[in-house]
Short mmCIF file of C-alpha atoms in Angstrom, two decimals:
data_model
loop_
_atom_site.label_atom_id
_atom_site.label_comp_id
_atom_site.label_asym_id
_atom_site.label_seq_id
_atom_site.Cartn_x
_atom_site.Cartn_y
_atom_site.Cartn_z
CA LYS A 30 59.09 88.08 93.90
CA PHE A 31 60.05 84.61 92.83
CA CYS A 32 58.94 81.45 94.57
CA SER A 33 61.36 78.69 95.46
CA ARG A 34 59.14 75.96 94.04
CA THR A 35 58.97 73.49 91.20
CA SER A 36 57.39 74.38 87.87
CA SER A 37 54.20 72.48 88.78
CA GLN A 38 53.91 74.40 92.02
CA LEU A 39 54.52 77.70 90.27
CA ALA A 40 51.28 77.23 88.36
CA ALA A 41 49.45 77.31 91.67
CA CYS A 42 51.15 80.46 92.91
CA PRO A 43 48.75 83.41 93.24
CA LEU A 44 49.20 86.01 90.55
CA PRO A 45 47.48 89.35 90.04
CA GLY A 46 44.03 88.76 88.59
CA ARG A 47 44.01 85.05 89.44
CA PRO A 48 42.65 83.66 92.68
CA SER A 49 44.94 81.59 94.84
CA ALA A 50 44.63 77.82 94.53
CA THR A 51 46.24 77.33 97.94
CA PRO A 52 44.90 78.31 101.34
CA ALA A 53 45.80 81.79 102.48
CA PRO A 54 47.81 82.15 105.68
CA LEU A 55 45.87 82.55 108.89
CA GLY A 56 44.60 86.12 109.20
CA ALA A 57 44.99 86.91 105.53
CA THR A 58 42.12 88.25 103.46
CA PRO A 59 40.60 85.51 101.32
CA GLY A 60 41.74 85.78 97.70
CA ALA A 61 44.62 88.08 98.54
CA VAL A 62 47.87 87.78 96.69
CA VAL A 63 50.46 86.00 98.83
CA ALA A 64 54.11 86.92 98.21
CA MET A 65 56.62 84.14 98.78
CA TYR A 66 60.22 85.24 99.36
CA GLY A 67 62.99 82.94 98.27
CA ARG A 68 65.99 82.61 96.01
CA VAL A 69 65.90 82.67 92.23
CA VAL A 70 66.20 79.15 90.90
CA ARG A 71 66.85 77.60 87.54
CA ALA A 72 63.96 76.01 85.71
CA GLY A 73 63.34 72.45 86.82
CA GLU A 74 65.01 72.91 90.26
CA ARG A 75 67.49 70.12 89.60
CA ASN A 76 70.63 69.86 91.67
CA ASP A 77 72.72 72.86 90.51
CA GLU A 78 76.01 71.13 91.19
CA ASP A 79 75.08 68.46 88.66
CA GLU A 80 74.18 70.87 85.87
CA GLU A 81 76.59 71.15 82.97
CA LEU A 82 77.31 74.72 81.91
CA ASP A 83 77.91 75.51 78.28
CA GLU A 84 81.48 76.64 77.53
CA ARG A 85 80.51 80.25 76.84
CA THR A 86 78.79 80.70 80.21
CA ARG A 87 81.59 78.92 82.04
CA PHE A 88 84.17 81.21 80.42
CA GLN A 89 82.14 84.26 81.49
CA TYR A 90 81.98 83.00 85.08
CA LEU A 91 85.72 82.34 85.09
CA ALA A 92 86.44 85.85 83.80
CA VAL A 93 84.45 87.38 86.68
CA LEU A 94 86.08 85.04 89.21
CA GLN A 95 89.51 85.97 87.87
CA PHE A 96 88.64 89.64 88.33
CA LEU A 97 87.46 89.07 91.91
CA GLN A 98 90.63 87.18 92.76
CA SER A 99 92.88 89.89 91.30
CA LYS A 100 91.08 92.50 93.43
CA GLU A 101 91.36 90.25 96.52
CA LEU A 102 87.57 90.17 97.00
CA HIS A 103 87.80 86.74 98.57
CA GLU A 104 84.37 86.62 100.25
CA THR A 105 82.60 87.60 97.04
CA LEU A 106 84.73 85.09 95.16
CA SER A 107 83.76 82.28 97.53
CA ALA A 108 80.08 83.22 97.36
CA MET A 109 80.08 83.18 93.57
CA GLU A 110 81.91 79.83 93.49
CA ARG A 111 79.29 78.34 95.79
CA GLU A 112 76.35 79.66 93.79
CA THR A 113 77.72 78.80 90.33
CA SER A 114 79.58 75.61 91.29
CA VAL A 115 82.48 76.91 89.19
CA ARG A 116 85.84 77.04 90.94
CA PHE A 117 88.64 79.25 89.63
CA GLU A 118 92.23 78.06 89.48
CA GLY A 119 95.18 80.14 88.28
CA GLY A 120 95.56 78.44 84.89
CA ASP A 121 91.89 78.20 83.91
CA LEU A 122 92.08 81.15 81.49
CA PRO A 123 94.60 81.62 78.68
CA VAL A 124 95.49 85.24 79.58
CA ASP A 125 95.41 87.57 82.58
CA SER A 126 92.64 90.08 83.31
CA VAL A 127 90.17 88.89 80.67
CA LEU A 128 87.31 91.04 81.98
CA GLU A 129 89.33 94.28 82.15
CA ALA A 130 90.87 93.72 78.73
CA SER A 131 87.41 93.13 77.26
CA LEU A 132 86.10 96.36 78.76
CA ASP A 133 89.09 98.27 77.39
CA MET A 134 88.44 96.80 73.96
CA PHE A 135 84.82 97.92 74.15
CA SER A 136 85.87 101.41 75.27
CA ARG A 137 88.22 101.73 72.30
CA TYR A 138 85.40 100.64 70.01
CA ARG A 139 83.07 103.26 71.50
CA SER A 140 85.67 106.03 71.34
CA GLY A 141 86.09 105.68 67.57
CA GLY A 142 82.65 107.06 66.85
CA GLY A 143 83.21 110.74 67.63
CA ALA A 144 83.47 113.68 65.28
CA ALA A 145 87.13 113.00 64.67
CA GLY A 146 86.56 109.28 64.58
CA GLY A 147 87.92 108.89 61.07
CA GLU A 148 91.26 110.47 61.94
CA VAL A 149 91.43 108.54 65.21
CA ASP A 150 90.68 105.26 63.46
CA ALA A 151 93.31 105.92 60.79
CA ALA A 152 95.97 106.71 63.41
CA ALA A 153 94.98 103.69 65.47
CA ARG A 154 95.19 101.42 62.42
CA ALA A 155 98.62 102.79 61.58
CA ASP A 156 99.79 102.22 65.16
CA GLU A 157 98.44 98.67 65.18
CA GLU A 158 100.03 97.83 61.84
CA GLU A 159 103.36 99.11 63.15
CA LEU A 160 103.09 96.99 66.30
CA GLN A 161 102.22 93.88 64.32
CA LEU A 162 105.45 94.32 62.32
CA VAL A 163 107.50 94.11 65.53
CA GLU A 164 109.25 90.76 65.56
CA ARG A 165 109.74 88.87 68.78
CA GLY A 166 113.21 89.78 70.00
CA ALA A 167 115.15 88.97 73.15
CA CYS A 168 114.11 89.32 76.77
CA CYS A 169 115.50 88.31 80.14
CA THR A 170 114.55 84.73 80.98
CA GLY A 171 116.39 83.92 84.19
CA PRO A 172 119.07 84.84 86.72
CA CYS A 173 122.65 85.60 85.65
CA THR A 174 125.52 83.54 86.95
CA GLU A 175 127.16 86.87 87.86
CA GLY A 176 125.96 89.32 90.46
CA PRO A 177 125.83 89.69 94.25
CA SER A 178 125.28 86.47 96.17
CA SER A 179 124.93 87.73 99.75
CA PRO A 180 122.23 89.97 101.23
CA PHE A 181 123.01 93.44 102.53
CA SER A 182 122.46 94.56 106.09
CA ALA A 183 119.49 96.80 105.16
CA ASN A 184 116.64 96.95 102.66
CA VAL A 185 117.55 97.86 99.09
CA THR A 186 115.85 101.14 98.12
CA ALA A 187 117.19 101.86 94.61
CA VAL A 188 119.27 100.26 91.84
CA ALA A 189 120.61 101.37 88.45
CA TRP A 190 123.11 100.07 85.93
CA ALA A 191 126.34 102.06 85.69
CA SER A 192 127.76 100.08 82.76
CA ALA A 193 129.43 101.78 79.81
CA ARG A 194 129.86 98.70 77.61
CA HIS A 195 127.94 95.60 76.56
CA SER A 196 130.21 93.25 78.52
CA GLU A 197 130.32 95.35 81.69
CA LEU A 198 128.03 94.38 84.58
CA VAL A 199 128.46 97.27 87.02
CA ALA A 200 125.46 98.45 89.02
CA LEU A 201 124.61 100.94 91.75
CA ALA A 202 122.67 99.82 94.82
CA ALA A 203 121.32 102.11 97.56
CA THR A 204 120.23 100.75 100.95
CA ALA A 205 118.14 102.08 103.82
CA ASP A 206 121.25 102.55 106.00
CA ARG A 207 122.19 105.63 103.91
CA ARG A 208 124.84 103.91 101.82
CA LEU A 209 125.33 103.86 98.06
CA ARG A 210 127.51 101.11 96.61
CA LEU A 211 129.02 100.49 93.18
CA LEU A 212 128.87 96.73 92.57
CA GLY A 213 130.96 94.67 90.15
CA SER A 214 130.02 91.63 88.11
CA ASP A 215 130.75 89.28 91.02
CA GLY A 216 128.91 91.43 93.54
CA GLU A 217 132.03 92.90 95.10
CA VAL A 218 131.91 96.54 96.20
CA LEU A 219 134.01 98.60 93.77
CA ALA A 220 133.33 101.95 95.46
CA GLU A 221 131.02 103.34 98.12
CA ALA A 222 129.46 106.62 99.25
CA SER A 223 128.49 106.27 102.90
CA GLY A 224 127.20 108.59 105.58
CA LEU A 225 124.63 110.25 103.34
CA THR A 226 122.19 112.57 105.11
CA SER A 227 119.21 110.34 104.27
CA PRO A 228 118.47 107.10 102.33
CA VAL A 229 118.46 107.24 98.55
CA LEU A 230 115.00 106.57 97.01
CA GLY A 231 115.78 106.91 93.30
CA LEU A 232 118.78 106.50 90.98
CA ASP A 233 119.45 107.39 87.37
CA VAL A 234 122.67 107.19 85.36
CA ALA A 235 123.50 109.47 82.44
CA PRO A 236 124.57 108.01 79.08
CA GLY A 237 128.26 107.17 79.27
CA ALA A 238 127.83 106.04 82.90
CA GLU A 239 129.95 108.86 84.32
CA GLU A 240 127.25 110.87 86.14
CA VAL A 241 124.70 109.59 88.67
CA LEU A 242 121.53 111.31 89.88
CA ALA A 243 120.33 110.31 93.37
CA THR A 244 117.13 111.54 95.03
CA THR A 245 116.71 111.03 98.77
CA MET A 246 114.16 110.66 101.54
CA GLY A 247 115.22 113.97 103.07
CA GLY A 248 114.53 115.87 99.84
CA GLU A 249 118.19 116.28 98.88
CA VAL A 250 119.24 115.72 95.27
CA LEU A 251 122.79 114.50 94.67
CA VAL A 252 124.89 114.49 91.51
CA LEU A 253 127.74 111.98 91.75
CA ARG A 254 130.60 111.05 89.44
CA VAL A 255 131.86 107.56 88.72
CA ARG A 256 135.64 107.39 88.39
CA ARG A 257 136.85 104.40 86.41
CA PRO A 258 140.24 102.71 86.29
CA ALA A 259 142.69 104.02 83.71
CA PRO A 260 142.74 102.03 80.44
CA GLU A 261 145.32 99.29 80.06
CA PRO A 262 148.32 99.87 77.72
CA ASP A 263 146.56 97.93 74.98
CA GLY A 264 143.55 100.28 75.20
CA SER A 265 141.27 97.84 77.05
CA GLN A 266 139.56 98.80 80.27
CA THR A 267 139.55 97.02 83.58
CA ALA A 268 136.55 94.72 83.90
CA GLY A 269 133.95 95.34 86.55
CA GLY A 270 135.45 92.65 88.74
CA ALA A 271 138.48 94.60 90.01
CA SER A 272 137.97 97.34 92.58
CA ALA A 273 141.30 99.16 92.11
CA GLY A 274 140.85 102.57 90.52
CA TRP A 275 137.09 102.87 90.99
CA ALA A 276 135.57 105.79 92.91
CA LEU A 277 132.13 107.28 93.62
CA GLU A 278 132.22 110.99 94.45
CA VAL A 279 129.47 113.49 95.30
CA SER A 280 129.97 116.56 93.08
CA GLN A 281 126.79 118.59 93.78
CA CYS A 282 123.96 118.64 96.32
CA PHE A 283 120.63 120.51 96.01
CA ARG A 284 118.11 121.05 98.82
CA ASP A 285 115.14 122.53 96.97
CA HIS A 286 112.42 119.96 97.79
CA GLU A 287 110.41 120.20 101.02
CA LYS A 288 109.52 116.47 101.21
CA HIS A 289 110.79 113.12 99.90
CA ALA A 290 112.43 113.45 96.48
CA THR A 291 111.17 110.14 95.10
CA SER A 292 112.83 109.99 91.68
CA GLY A 293 114.75 111.88 89.04
CA ARG A 294 115.76 111.47 85.39
CA PHE A 295 118.51 112.82 83.16
CA ALA A 296 117.39 114.20 79.80
CA PRO A 297 118.49 112.22 76.72
CA ALA A 298 121.99 113.19 75.69
CA ASP A 299 121.52 113.22 71.92
CA PRO A 300 119.01 115.58 70.26
CA GLU A 301 116.27 114.09 68.12
CA GLY A 302 117.17 113.49 64.51
CA GLU A 303 120.83 112.85 65.22
CA PRO A 304 122.32 109.35 65.43
CA ALA A 305 123.51 108.23 68.85
CA ALA A 306 127.19 108.98 69.23
CA ALA A 307 129.72 106.40 70.37
CA ASP A 308 130.80 108.88 73.05
CA PRO A 309 127.51 110.64 73.95
CA ARG A 310 127.52 114.23 75.04
CA PRO A 311 126.60 115.01 78.66
CA PRO A 312 122.87 115.63 79.19
CA ALA A 313 121.92 119.30 79.35
CA HIS A 314 119.14 118.84 81.95
CA PHE A 315 117.79 116.62 84.69
CA LEU A 316 114.43 116.58 86.46
CA THR A 317 113.37 115.55 89.97
CA VAL A 318 109.91 114.90 91.45
CA SER A 319 108.74 114.98 95.05
CA ARG A 320 105.84 114.48 97.41
CA ASP A 321 105.80 118.26 97.90
CA HIS A 322 103.72 118.43 94.65
CA GLN A 323 106.68 119.83 92.73
CA ALA A 324 108.92 118.83 89.85
CA ARG A 325 112.18 120.76 89.68
CA LEU A 326 114.29 121.27 86.56
CA TYR A 327 118.07 121.71 86.55
CA ALA A 328 120.16 122.85 83.59
CA ARG A 329 123.88 122.47 82.94
CA THR A 330 125.60 125.84 83.00
CA GLY A 331 127.78 124.87 80.06
CA GLY A 332 125.00 123.19 78.06
CA THR A 333 125.98 119.88 76.48
CA ASP A 334 129.65 120.93 76.61
CA GLY A 335 129.85 120.14 80.32
CA GLY A 336 129.88 122.06 83.59
CA ASP A 337 127.83 121.98 86.78
CA PHE A 338 124.05 122.02 87.06
CA ALA A 339 121.92 124.89 88.39
CA SER A 340 118.21 125.26 89.14
CA ALA A 341 116.22 126.17 86.01
CA GLY A 342 112.67 126.37 87.35
CA ALA A 343 109.89 124.32 88.92
CA VAL A 344 106.41 123.02 88.16
CA ARG A 345 103.79 122.73 90.92
CA LEU A 346 100.79 120.43 90.46
CA GLY A 347 97.67 119.87 92.53
CA GLY A 348 98.74 116.45 93.82
CA GLU A 349 101.88 114.51 94.58
CA VAL A 350 104.05 114.24 91.48
CA THR A 351 104.62 110.49 91.22
CA CYS A 352 106.97 110.05 88.25
CA CYS A 353 108.56 111.65 85.19
CA CYS A 354 110.19 110.77 81.87
CA TRP A 355 111.82 112.44 78.84
CA PRO A 356 110.38 111.61 75.38
CA SER A 357 112.84 114.10 73.86
CA ALA A 358 115.89 116.10 74.90
CA ARG A 359 113.77 119.22 75.49
CA THR A 360 110.42 117.79 76.62
CA PHE A 361 109.57 116.04 79.87
CA VAL A 362 106.34 114.39 81.05
CA LEU A 363 104.82 114.44 84.54
CA ALA A 364 102.15 112.31 86.22
CA ALA A 365 100.50 113.16 89.54
CA ARG A 366 97.93 111.75 91.92
CA ASP A 367 94.33 112.94 91.51
CA ASP A 368 95.08 113.87 87.91
CA HIS A 369 93.85 112.01 84.81
CA TYR A 370 96.33 113.73 82.48
CA LEU A 371 99.91 113.20 81.43
CA ARG A 372 101.40 116.70 81.23
CA TYR A 373 104.14 117.58 78.72
CA TYR A 374 106.50 120.50 79.39
CA ASP A 375 109.15 122.24 77.30
CA VAL A 376 112.30 123.13 79.23
CA GLU A 377 112.37 126.83 78.21
CA SER A 378 108.93 127.93 76.99
CA GLY A 379 107.58 129.07 80.37
CA THR A 380 107.63 132.41 82.16
CA GLY A 381 111.16 133.70 82.65
CA GLY A 382 112.64 131.03 80.42
CA GLY A 383 111.66 128.19 82.74
CA PRO A 384 109.57 125.10 81.97
CA GLY A 385 106.22 125.68 80.30
CA GLU A 386 103.30 123.32 79.67
CA GLN A 387 103.26 122.18 76.06
CA LEU A 388 100.22 119.87 76.05
CA LYS A 389 98.31 117.43 78.22
CA THR A 390 96.86 114.09 77.19
CA ASN A 391 93.86 112.38 78.78
CA LEU A 392 94.49 108.91 80.20
CA ASN A 393 90.78 108.05 80.05
CA VAL A 394 89.90 106.35 76.78
CA LEU A 395 86.46 107.95 76.60
CA GLY A 396 87.82 111.44 77.28
CA ASP A 397 86.01 111.89 80.59
CA SER A 398 87.43 113.56 83.70
CA VAL A 399 86.99 110.72 86.19
CA VAL A 400 90.14 109.97 88.20
CA SER A 401 90.05 106.23 88.86
CA PHE A 402 93.77 105.42 89.02
CA ALA A 403 97.20 106.96 89.49
CA VAL A 404 100.30 106.52 87.34
CA LEU A 405 103.13 105.41 89.63
CA ALA A 406 105.95 104.77 87.12
CA MET A 407 106.76 105.66 83.50
CA ALA A 408 109.32 104.59 80.92
CA VAL A 409 110.14 105.76 77.39
CA SER A 410 110.93 103.27 74.63
CA PRO A 411 114.45 103.25 73.13
CA ASP A 412 113.22 105.10 70.02
CA ARG A 413 111.34 107.60 72.26
CA ARG A 414 108.05 107.07 70.43
CA LEU A 415 106.23 105.08 73.13
CA ILE A 416 105.52 105.66 76.82
CA ALA A 417 104.66 102.87 79.26
CA ALA A 418 102.64 104.11 82.25
CA CYS A 419 102.29 101.70 85.19
CA THR A 420 99.16 102.38 87.27
CA ASP A 421 98.04 101.43 90.77
CA LYS A 422 95.26 99.26 89.31
CA SER A 423 97.51 96.46 88.00
CA ARG A 424 97.46 97.95 84.52
CA VAL A 425 100.30 99.16 82.28
CA ILE A 426 99.17 101.58 79.54
CA VAL A 427 101.37 101.84 76.45
CA LEU A 428 100.77 105.16 74.67
CA ARG A 429 102.08 106.87 71.58
CA ALA A 430 104.21 109.75 72.90
CA PHE A 431 102.71 113.24 72.55
CA THR A 432 99.21 111.75 72.01
CA ASP A 433 96.44 110.17 74.08
CA ARG A 434 96.31 107.06 71.86
CA GLN A 435 96.52 103.89 73.92
CA LEU A 436 98.22 101.19 71.90
CA ARG A 437 98.14 98.46 74.53
CA ASN A 438 96.73 97.83 77.99
CA LEU A 439 98.87 95.22 79.71
CA TYR A 440 97.39 93.21 82.57
CA GLY A 441 99.10 90.65 84.77
CA ALA A 442 101.46 92.63 87.01
CA VAL A 443 99.90 93.11 90.46
CA VAL A 444 100.32 96.72 91.63
CA ASP A 445 98.27 98.63 94.20
CA GLU A 446 98.24 102.20 95.43
CA TYR A 447 100.90 101.61 98.10
CA ASP A 448 103.43 99.90 95.81
CA VAL A 449 106.55 101.43 94.28
CA PRO A 450 106.59 99.71 90.87
CA SER A 451 109.17 99.85 88.10
CA VAL A 452 108.58 99.53 84.35
CA CYS A 453 110.92 99.53 81.35
CA PHE A 454 111.14 98.44 77.71
CA SER A 455 113.48 95.77 76.42
CA LEU A 456 116.48 96.96 74.45
CA ASP A 457 114.88 95.96 71.11
CA GLN A 458 111.51 97.40 72.23
CA SER A 459 109.60 94.16 71.66
CA PHE A 460 108.94 93.50 75.38
CA VAL A 461 107.89 95.47 78.45
CA TYR A 462 109.09 94.56 81.96
CA ALA A 463 106.99 95.42 85.03
CA THR A 464 107.50 94.55 88.68
CA SER A 465 104.70 92.72 90.47
CA PHE A 466 103.88 91.80 94.06
CA LEU A 467 102.12 88.57 95.01
CA PRO A 468 100.63 87.96 98.49
CA GLN A 469 102.76 85.62 100.62
CA THR A 470 99.74 84.13 102.39
CA ALA A 471 96.05 83.67 101.65
CA ARG A 472 93.03 82.63 103.68
CA ARG A 473 91.71 79.45 102.16
CA HIS A 474 88.01 78.54 102.17
CA ARG A 475 86.71 75.07 102.71
CA HIS A 476 84.24 73.62 100.22
CA GLY A 477 81.34 74.58 102.46
CA GLY A 478 82.43 78.20 102.46
CA GLU A 479 83.88 78.28 105.97
CA GLU A 480 87.13 80.15 106.40
CA ALA A 481 90.27 78.17 107.14
CA GLU A 482 93.64 79.32 108.46
CA GLU A 483 96.06 81.38 106.38
CA VAL A 484 98.52 79.33 104.36
CA ALA A 485 101.67 80.21 102.43
CA VAL A 486 100.98 80.51 98.71
CA ASN A 487 104.01 82.34 97.27
CA ALA A 488 107.52 81.78 98.59
CA MET A 489 108.84 84.33 96.06
CA CYS A 490 106.29 87.13 96.21
CA GLY A 491 108.40 89.64 94.28
CA GLU A 492 108.40 89.03 90.53
CA VAL A 493 108.98 90.66 87.16
CA VAL A 494 106.30 90.15 84.51
CA VAL A 495 107.43 90.17 80.87
CA PHE A 496 104.86 91.39 78.32
CA GLU A 497 105.15 90.99 74.57
CA LEU A 498 104.31 94.35 73.04
CA ARG A 499 102.97 92.96 69.75
CA THR A 500 100.31 90.74 71.38
CA GLY A 501 99.89 92.54 74.69
CA GLU A 502 100.14 89.24 76.57
CA ALA A 503 102.19 88.34 79.63
CA VAL A 504 104.59 85.75 78.19
CA LEU A 505 106.88 85.14 81.15
CA ARG A 506 107.08 85.62 84.90
CA LEU A 507 110.41 85.82 86.71
CA PRO A 508 110.14 84.96 90.43
CA CYS A 509 112.79 87.30 91.81
CA HIS A 510 112.68 87.94 95.54
CA GLU A 511 111.16 86.65 98.76
CA LYS A 512 109.73 90.12 99.40
CA ALA A 513 108.51 92.96 97.19
CA VAL A 514 110.70 94.16 94.32
CA ARG A 515 111.52 97.73 95.31
CA CYS A 516 113.41 98.77 92.16
CA MET A 517 114.49 97.59 88.70
CA SER A 518 116.75 98.88 85.92
CA ARG A 519 117.56 97.68 82.39
CA HIS A 520 121.15 97.57 81.16
CA PRO A 521 121.84 100.39 78.63
CA CYS A 522 123.78 98.18 76.18
CA ALA A 523 122.61 94.57 76.72
CA GLU A 524 119.48 92.64 77.67
CA HIS A 525 120.10 92.48 81.42
CA LEU A 526 118.06 93.58 84.42
CA VAL A 527 119.09 94.42 87.95
CA THR A 528 116.49 94.21 90.73
CA GLY A 529 116.55 95.19 94.40
CA SER A 530 114.17 94.14 97.13
CA PHE A 531 113.08 94.48 100.74
CA ASP A 532 114.61 91.02 101.24
CA LYS A 533 117.94 92.94 101.24
CA THR A 534 119.25 91.37 98.04
CA VAL A 535 120.31 92.64 94.61
CA LYS A 536 120.08 90.26 91.64
CA TYR A 537 121.19 90.33 87.99
CA TRP A 538 119.00 88.84 85.23
CA GLY A 539 119.70 88.03 81.60
#
């Protein structure tokens, strides 16, 4: 044990093999070793608050304090601030999540030493060189002058762009009152589907913006069609600001899921290796995921030539299937709770011509089987070569598709296990957008460590964090909503975002 004494007094402390120079306590055996219990002190016992820390140690303290704050370990944070006399403020460090990023860097260094380390290193170097060649492009930097200006009567549960052209700002917005609206550039309602059996939880729009996939709280899956106004005599189309001629019609309904159908995605319309067509063909498949531990595949009866969809098989996993994406027209990826893999499936290689597992990639850098996080949202880059996986530990992992190589770990968007985050790439693939939730209030601590009352700290607690893919840094934060951002979608032809929130508003960004 250590004594809370000065250096001169320490010389008199009894040690093994040396008699005590101070009187033993009453009742103690003469010459016995006396243990003094106290705190560990710095040499010299000067006033700790007056000591000047070197920059390296101060940076290390700040990194740990930043970590504690991000995990909302406020009591531990206050205790460390008292003991170190270092107080953490939001702008003290140049980047977010310094400690976690450092540990990831160390893990990548350790993982390169295996039997296949040479091949892994070569692939990693090639990936890094490719990322460094990415030039900074365009990203959303603020609100658009267009878009809805008034809140809805219920919480917004899902949004998606339904725009067919660069200049068209038409979006879908679903609300908790079981209504689905088609909104124009000025926020007016162009068309509406009301009286649905249950609220819509997820939306996706096929290329060409003519078909809509909606997944609902009751487990139903809807396929809707967007009817647009007839072209003008000069060949131009009516802008999104006029409601005449617009319609939103339910064409198919499936009731195959036993619990909430949380999201769904259309397959890419154009096969790999072919240039994107000006008038893309209809997607041949779509996929839905649910809390019933299933992902269900649907195929178009007429292939890419058109026709209705029909069930084409299902995949059942051990946990809730949280999200899905399509890195190619024939391959989809699933993530589930209590699973440290991303699982790739081919649409027709399974038993009976249904979906079959193609490969699985480990999300743990060291290749272990520990499940320490869940992937809650995924997005595929425009060139389909990258996958962004948003986890419930405030971490977005950017991977090379069809591999377990982690190109970037992005920190700065606050996401926990109860959130419903959204993630997407910018149109030029140089940025990644991720939704984030900041606490509206916090319990402040006085200088002496006593707790004070809760105070408001973030008027706009729903935000979108913009990461630069080349550097992996959070370069911009867009304060979006007074409550959590429930959903986000990127425009298919221009650098615009649409967000929806529990504050009952929908906003356009550009």
